[in-house]
Amino acid sequence: MIEYTHTKVFERDETIKLISKSAEKFSKKFLAPNLKKWDENQFFPKDVFKIAGEYGFMGILIPEEYGGSGLGYHEYISVIEEVSKVDPSIGLSLAAHNSLCTNHIYLFGNEDQRCRWLPKLVSGESIGAWALTEYQTGSDAKAMNTFAKKEGNNWILNGSKNFITHGKSGDIIVVIARTGNKNDSKGMTAFVVERGNDGLNYGKVENKLGMRASETSEIIFDNCIISDQNRLGPVGDGFIQSMKILDGGRISIGALALGISKGAFEASLKYSKEREQFGKPISSFQGISFKLADMATEIEASELLLHKAAFEINSGEKVTKTGAMAKMFASEVCVRISNEAVQILGGYGYTKDFPVEKFYRDSKLCTIGEGTTEIQKIVISRDILRKS
């Protein structure tokens, strides 16, 4: 069991308070006025991420020497949470850009690669994407078909990826491709493919239930030529790198889920105090007040578990189990809370005039993306059984 002090894990210091306030200001000014239009039209607002870069939200975990904010996971959770309280779609895109693409290049790229790509990513000049999933290999990533063959100083990449956040609009894409045998954990390698690269094409943009302002699309590689200088780390290290990236990515989805839970709860609380039936606010009825009590308790538990995971990863500890627990719990909680929020608002909760309908649709992604709830249970149980 990891030992930690109460102060280091759970106290919101001045930096976190300032970062949270900045994220709240950004969200209210640039997201709130547009979120309904973006959602209805499934529009990906690429320009808003340049503004996010000005706020320091596109390279939260990246050191200042590369133009990043140089912050840790407590601050990172706070940013994703605050943004997701207003528009989870943008929270999802920020999470994918930061924890997947940008963080992969920082953790596993060499110095030349970091200096080449990170400044553009952290400024918002470039949007990042991370491509692992394929049609037949979602959870079973080791069975992927996308293949890279070495020819001289280049690699020839063929295959396709789907359900890729920013798959069409991404400027810098980290791609995991097979370079060895199927089902071999050392048979995959990570590469960076840049927009405009010959052989890089874009397929179907998914028409989704929720998270509609966060672009999700197919990427197709047709004899896509990549220089060996774009290879991240050793040949055969791609799967191992990906699993480490997903450990942090699960904290991202947990933070996204926490923001959805808080947004739905706050809307429910406000409505329950204003809406009157039988001569008094519905919040005074036990059926509603007990729902609010359950929601508040689950939010608190989600937040504490997430910040425990943040403390561990900041400390250099292995965060596989705790990250999976935080992601699993927070994501399932946000679905329950957004469902209860719709119930509290009744008929109004089912309309697009109130925000809980969107939180309800957006919430379900959290139990699927970056490892389903079922996969998290496998990860957690394996860790428990191995240590016992």
C-alpha positions as a printed NumPy array, in Angstrom:
array([[  0.   ,   0.   ,   0.   ],
       [  1.322,   3.471,  -0.94 ],
       [  1.707,   5.778,   2.027],
       [  0.95 ,   9.451,   1.497],
       [  0.136,  12.496,   3.548],
       [ -3.317,  14.036,   3.599],
       [ -1.935,  17.462,   2.711],
       [  0.026,  16.388,  -0.363],
       [ -2.818,  14.396,  -1.868],
       [ -5.985,  16.262,  -1.078],
       [ -5.29 ,  19.9  ,  -0.307],
       [ -6.056,  22.329,  -3.13 ],
       [ -3.057,  24.647,  -3.052],
       [ -2.985,  28.103,  -4.615],
       [ -1.638,  26.818,  -7.938],
       [ -4.521,  24.379,  -8.34 ],
       [ -7.03 ,  27.07 ,  -7.36 ],
       [ -5.603,  29.486,  -9.943],
       [ -5.504,  26.828, -12.657],
       [ -9.099,  25.795, -11.898],
       [-10.264,  29.408, -12.011],
       [ -8.489,  29.938, -15.323],
       [-10.116,  26.803, -16.798],
       [-13.507,  27.924, -15.521],
       [-13.056,  31.356, -17.139],
       [-11.932,  29.802, -20.432],
       [-14.92 ,  27.44 , -20.477],
       [-17.552,  30.052, -19.713],
       [-16.152,  32.543, -22.24 ],
       [-15.253,  30.329, -25.198],
       [-17.265,  27.105, -24.78 ],
       [-20.595,  27.849, -23.11 ],
       [-21.94 ,  30.209, -25.831],
       [-21.274,  27.658, -28.578],
       [-21.736,  24.192, -27.105],
       [-25.316,  23.628, -28.317],
       [-24.447,  24.646, -31.876],
       [-21.302,  22.501, -31.903],
       [-23.203,  19.527, -30.501],
       [-26.12 ,  19.731, -32.927],
       [-23.873,  20.159, -35.975],
       [-21.176,  17.756, -34.763],
       [-18.688,  20.554, -35.386],
       [-15.086,  20.224, -34.22 ],
       [-13.98 ,  23.76 , -33.188],
       [-10.3  ,  23.517, -34.05 ],
       [ -9.666,  27.228, -33.478],
       [-10.694,  27.011, -29.816],
       [ -7.657,  24.812, -29.144],
       [ -5.328,  27.622, -30.202],
       [ -6.959,  29.688, -27.467],
       [ -6.556,  26.75 , -25.092],
       [ -2.86 ,  26.814, -25.99 ],
       [ -2.669,  30.465, -24.948],
       [ -4.137,  29.474, -21.6  ],
       [ -1.493,  26.747, -21.206],
       [ -3.983,  23.88 , -21.501],
       [ -2.409,  22.102, -24.5  ],
       [  0.781,  21.076, -22.744],
       [ -0.177,  20.868, -19.09 ],
       [  2.215,  18.019, -18.245],
       [  5.041,  19.128, -20.553],
       [  8.075,  20.942, -19.058],
       [  8.501,  24.655, -19.685],
       [ 11.654,  24.079, -21.754],
       [  9.411,  22.762, -24.548],
       [  6.844,  25.525, -24.078],
       [  4.602,  23.527, -21.759],
       [  3.063,  24.475, -18.424],
       [  5.283,  22.135, -16.4  ],
       [  2.484,  21.067, -14.073],
       [  1.519,  17.735, -12.533],
       [ -1.521,  15.486, -12.553],
       [ -3.399,  17.276,  -9.752],
       [ -3.463,  20.414, -11.883],
       [ -4.195,  18.392, -15.006],
       [ -7.248,  16.786, -13.4  ],
       [ -8.47 ,  20.225, -12.357],
       [ -8.295,  21.601, -15.91 ],
       [-10.05 ,  18.633, -17.542],
       [-12.659,  18.625, -14.781],
       [-13.517,  22.333, -15.11 ],
       [-13.71 ,  22.225, -18.898],
       [-15.868,  19.08 , -18.806],
       [-18.326,  20.69 , -16.381],
       [-19.246,  22.978, -19.29 ],
       [-18.558,  20.885, -22.419],
       [-17.315,  17.31 , -22.023],
       [-16.57 ,  17.127, -25.768],
       [-13.824,  19.714, -25.417],
       [-12.659,  18.062, -22.205],
       [-12.286,  14.8  , -24.122],
       [-10.294,  16.44 , -26.908],
       [ -8.002,  18.201, -24.444],
       [ -7.462,  14.915, -22.618],
       [ -6.605,  13.002, -25.801],
       [ -4.248,  15.727, -27.017],
       [ -2.438,  16.036, -23.678],
       [ -2.261,  12.551, -22.228],
       [ -2.012,  10.469, -25.407],
       [ -0.253,  12.161, -28.323],
       [  1.725,  14.904, -26.592],
       [  2.661,  12.851, -23.556],
       [  3.729,   9.883, -25.721],
       [  6.178,  12.07 , -27.644],
       [  7.5  ,  13.593, -24.42 ],
       [  7.95 ,  10.289, -22.586],
       [  9.352,   8.18 , -25.432],
       [ 10.704,  10.605, -28.01 ],
       [ 14.372,  11.604, -28.187],
       [ 15.489,  15.188, -27.681],
       [ 15.354,  16.055, -31.382],
       [ 11.812,  14.689, -31.635],
       [ 10.682,  16.569, -28.553],
       [ 12.065,  19.849, -29.896],
       [ 10.566,  19.167, -33.312],
       [  6.958,  18.464, -32.317],
       [  6.231,  19.497, -28.721],
       [  6.385,  23.313, -29.105],
       [  3.731,  23.196, -31.838],
       [  1.54 ,  20.84 , -29.836],
       [  1.681,  22.761, -26.563],
       [  0.984,  26.109, -28.248],
       [ -2.124,  24.796, -29.989],
       [ -0.607,  25.396, -33.408],
       [ -0.872,  21.63 , -33.969],
       [ -3.61 ,  19.247, -32.835],
       [ -2.453,  15.821, -31.67 ],
       [ -3.976,  12.397, -32.331],
       [ -3.104,   8.917, -31.053],
       [ -3.937,   5.872, -33.149],
       [ -4.09 ,   2.413, -31.594],
       [ -7.622,   1.058, -32.131],
       [ -8.669,  -0.86 , -35.267],
       [-11.975,  -2.364, -36.454],
       [-11.18 ,  -5.889, -35.3  ],
       [ -8.795,  -5.019, -32.468],
       [-10.255,  -2.733, -29.843],
       [ -9.33 ,  -4.224, -26.484],
       [ -7.177,  -6.875, -28.21 ],
       [ -4.535,  -4.427, -29.432],
       [ -1.838,  -7.072, -29.881],
       [ -3.813,  -8.543, -32.791],
       [ -3.66 ,  -5.348, -34.846],
       [ -3.332,  -5.538, -38.629],
       [ -1.795,  -2.145, -39.492],
       [  1.74 ,  -3.031, -40.518],
       [  4.979,  -1.071, -41.004],
       [  7.721,  -2.584, -43.155],
       [ 11.294,  -1.279, -43.082],
       [ 12.796,  -0.227, -46.435],
       [ 16.193,   1.47 , -46.148],
       [ 15.856,   4.479, -43.859],
       [ 12.07 ,   4.537, -44.22 ],
       [  9.045,   2.554, -43.106],
       [  6.103,   1.755, -45.377],
       [  2.868,   1.861, -43.397],
       [ -0.346,   0.142, -44.538],
       [ -3.642,  -0.423, -42.771],
       [ -6.314,   1.587, -41.001],
       [ -7.285,   2.829, -37.553],
       [-10.749,   3.767, -36.327],
       [-12.402,   5.616, -33.444],
       [ -9.425,   7.998, -33.446],
       [ -9.93 ,  11.322, -31.662],
       [ -8.853,  14.061, -34.121],
       [ -8.265,  11.386, -36.757],
       [ -9.169,  13.782, -39.575],
       [ -8.036,  17.116, -38.145],
       [ -4.934,  15.96 , -36.289],
       [ -1.673,  17.543, -37.432],
       [  0.647,  15.188, -35.536],
       [ -0.444,  11.569, -35.144],
       [  1.241,   8.968, -32.958],
       [  0.547,   5.624, -34.656],
       [  1.135,   2.175, -33.177],
       [  1.79 ,  -0.335, -35.961],
       [  2.771,  -3.974, -36.14 ],
       [  6.414,  -4.521, -37.06 ],
       [  6.591,  -8.16 , -35.971],
       [  4.271, -11.088, -35.392],
       [  0.651, -10.772, -34.314],
       [ -0.077, -11.198, -30.614],
       [  3.559, -10.509, -29.75 ],
       [  3.865,  -7.757, -27.145],
       [  7.238,  -6.884, -28.689],
       [  5.891,  -6.925, -32.232],
       [  4.661,  -3.306, -32.387],
       [  6.401,   0.041, -32.83 ],
       [  5.322,   3.673, -32.391],
       [  5.723,   6.262, -35.158],
       [  4.774,   9.882, -35.745],
       [  2.908,  10.651, -38.959],
       [  2.358,  14.292, -39.89 ],
       [ -0.509,  15.889, -41.79 ],
       [  0.246,  16.034, -45.505],
       [  2.344,  12.872, -45.455],
       [  1.947,  10.945, -48.717],
       [ -0.247,   7.903, -48.207],
       [ -2.086,   9.372, -45.211],
       [ -5.846,   9.469, -45.856],
       [ -8.968,   9.997, -43.814],
       [-12.106,   7.89 , -43.868],
       [-15.423,   7.953, -42.058],
       [-16.124,  10.572, -39.382],
       [-18.289,   8.84 , -36.783],
       [-21.822,  10.135, -36.148],
       [-21.981,   9.738, -32.387],
       [-24.502,   9.665, -29.564],
       [-22.491,  12.109, -27.473],
       [-19.159,  13.943, -27.368],
       [-20.225,  15.298, -30.745],
       [-17.889,  18.312, -30.801],
       [-14.895,  16.015, -30.322],
       [-13.957,  14.632, -33.713],
       [-13.72 ,  10.833, -34.036],
       [-12.727,   9.333, -37.356],
       [-11.008,   6.643, -39.373],
       [ -7.407,   6.966, -40.589],
       [ -6.186,   5.033, -43.635],
       [ -2.53 ,   4.364, -44.475],
       [ -1.867,   3.474, -48.119],
       [  1.857,   2.901, -48.649],
       [  2.463,   5.774, -46.269],
       [  6.218,   6.47 , -46.201],
       [  7.636,   7.426, -42.805],
       [ 11.244,   8.298, -42.102],
       [ 12.971,   6.228, -39.429],
       [ 13.571,   9.573, -37.706],
       [  9.847,   9.522, -36.921],
       [ 10.105,   6.276, -34.953],
       [  9.489,   6.737, -31.22 ],
       [ 11.781,   4.563, -29.146],
       [ 13.154,   1.121, -30.052],
       [ 11.594,  -1.153, -32.655],
       [  9.176,  -3.497, -30.882],
       [  8.546,  -1.174, -27.936],
       [  5.235,   0.271, -29.149],
       [  2.845,  -1.929, -27.194],
       [  4.746,  -1.486, -23.936],
       [  4.8  ,   2.274, -24.481],
       [  1.064,   2.27 , -25.178],
       [  0.205,   0.478, -21.956],
       [  2.183,   3.068, -19.983],
       [  0.453,   5.889, -21.834],
       [ -2.95 ,   4.374, -21.098],
       [ -2.167,   4.312, -17.365],
       [ -2.093,   8.111, -17.412],
       [ -4.872,   8.269, -19.99 ],
       [ -7.224,   6.524, -17.61 ],
       [ -6.715,   9.335, -15.12 ],
       [ -7.701,  11.684, -17.957],
       [-10.987,   9.869, -18.575],
       [-11.616,   9.791, -14.841],
       [-11.175,  13.577, -14.735],
       [-13.515,  13.937, -17.69 ],
       [-16.091,  11.791, -15.895],
       [-15.665,  13.828, -12.711],
       [-16.405,  17.027, -14.628],
       [-19.55 ,  15.49 , -16.135],
       [-20.684,  14.342, -12.672],
       [-20.141,  17.786, -11.164],
       [-21.82 ,  19.569, -14.063],
       [-24.878,  17.314, -13.906],
       [-25.032,  17.537, -10.114],
       [-24.801,  21.335, -10.034],
       [-27.565,  21.637, -12.641],
       [-29.726,  19.212, -10.631],
       [-29.141,  21.015,  -7.359],
       [-29.993,  24.406,  -8.86 ],
       [-33.156,  23.118, -10.496],
       [-34.318,  21.232,  -7.392],
       [-34.113,  24.403,  -5.302],
       [-35.993,  26.485,  -7.863],
       [-38.663,  24.035,  -9.009],
       [-41.739,  23.995,  -6.773],
       [-44.413,  21.338,  -6.5  ],
       [-47.186,  21.144,  -3.906],
       [-46.129,  24.551,  -2.611],
       [-42.455,  23.868,  -1.882],
       [-39.12 ,  23.234,  -3.653],
       [-38.726,  19.663,  -4.843],
       [-35.364,  19.545,  -3.024],
       [-37.333,  19.343,   0.215],
       [-38.829,  15.993,  -0.782],
       [-36.936,  12.974,   0.483],
       [-36.995,  11.26 ,  -2.905],
       [-35.014,  14.148,  -4.42 ],
       [-32.831,  15.014,  -1.433],
       [-31.637,  11.407,  -1.142],
       [-30.681,  11.412,  -4.82 ],
       [-28.651,  14.564,  -4.221],
       [-26.972,  12.975,  -1.203],
       [-25.957,   9.899,  -3.219],
       [-24.677,  12.047,  -6.08 ],
       [-22.589,  14.256,  -3.797],
       [-21.069,  11.252,  -2.024],
       [-20.106,   9.497,  -5.251],
       [-18.547,  12.685,  -6.599],
       [-16.453,  13.017,  -3.473],
       [-15.295,   9.407,  -3.697],
       [-14.422,   9.778,  -7.397],
       [-12.407,  12.909,  -6.742],
       [-10.415,  11.409,  -3.889],
       [ -9.592,   8.257,  -5.849],
       [ -8.481,  10.322,  -8.853],
       [ -6.201,  12.479,  -6.751],
       [ -4.714,   9.401,  -5.112],
       [ -3.833,   8.19 ,  -8.62 ],
       [ -2.432,  11.651,  -9.386],
       [ -0.248,  11.522,  -6.292],
       [  1.131,   8.119,  -7.259],
       [  1.932,   9.034, -10.846],
       [  3.486,  12.349,  -9.774],
       [  5.664,  10.369,  -7.362],
       [  6.886,   8.054, -10.106],
       [  4.943,   5.102,  -8.748],
       [  3.3  ,   2.531, -11.001],
       [ -0.3  ,   3.652, -11.332],
       [ -1.821,   0.791, -13.33 ],
       [ -4.194,  -0.456, -10.635],
       [ -5.14 ,   2.869,  -9.062],
       [ -5.585,   4.535, -12.451],
       [ -7.866,   1.706, -13.579],
       [ -9.854,   1.93 , -10.336],
       [-10.226,   5.701, -10.649],
       [-11.266,   5.49 , -14.298],
       [-13.717,   2.641, -13.715],
       [-15.36 ,   4.167, -10.653],
       [-15.557,   7.762, -11.892],
       [-16.911,   6.739, -15.3  ],
       [-19.623,   4.483, -13.927],
       [-20.518,   7.185, -11.401],
       [-20.914,   9.847, -14.078],
       [-23.389,   7.678, -15.983],
       [-25.44 ,   7.137, -12.812],
       [-25.331,  10.807, -11.85 ],
       [-26.266,  12.126, -15.288],
       [-29.13 ,   9.601, -15.379],
       [-30.38 ,  10.804, -11.996],
       [-29.999,  14.414, -13.139],
       [-32.401,  13.77 , -16.026],
       [-34.8  ,  12.127, -13.566],
       [-34.679,  15.091, -11.161],
       [-35.473,  17.526, -13.963],
       [-38.246,  15.28 , -15.224],
       [-39.662,  16.291, -18.603],
       [-37.316,  19.264, -18.772],
       [-34.361,  16.946, -18.298],
       [-35.323,  15.208, -21.53 ],
       [-35.113,  18.444, -23.538],
       [-32.112,  20.212, -25.013],
       [-33.101,  23.418, -23.211],
       [-31.38 ,  22.131, -20.068],
       [-27.776,  20.868, -19.877],
       [-28.396,  17.483, -18.243],
       [-29.615,  15.897, -21.493],
       [-26.186,  16.504, -23.025],
       [-24.342,  15.31 , -19.926],
       [-26.428,  12.116, -20.127],
       [-25.424,  11.468, -23.755],
       [-21.783,  12.424, -23.201],
       [-21.359,  10.325, -20.064],
       [-21.515,   6.892, -21.694],
       [-18.264,   7.373, -23.607],
       [-16.387,   7.429, -20.299],
       [-17.206,   3.764, -19.625],
       [-15.88 ,   2.78 , -23.079],
       [-12.971,   5.026, -24.125],
       [ -9.369,   4.124, -23.195],
       [-10.462,   0.734, -21.933],
       [-14.003,  -0.384, -21.125],
       [-15.193,  -0.945, -17.572],
       [-14.759,  -4.662, -18.186],
       [-11.123,  -4.164, -19.224],
       [-10.496,  -2.087, -16.092],
       [-11.785,  -4.973, -13.989],
       [ -9.363,  -7.323, -15.746],
       [ -6.474,  -4.895, -15.093],
       [ -7.412,  -4.471, -11.426],
       [ -8.011,  -8.148, -10.724],
       [ -4.748,  -9.211, -12.377],
       [ -2.83 ,  -6.754, -10.255],
       [ -4.539,  -7.895,  -7.061],
       [ -4.03 , -11.582,  -7.823],
       [ -0.399, -11.138,  -8.857],
       [  0.45 ,  -9.343,  -5.617],
       [ -1.412, -11.879,  -3.475]])
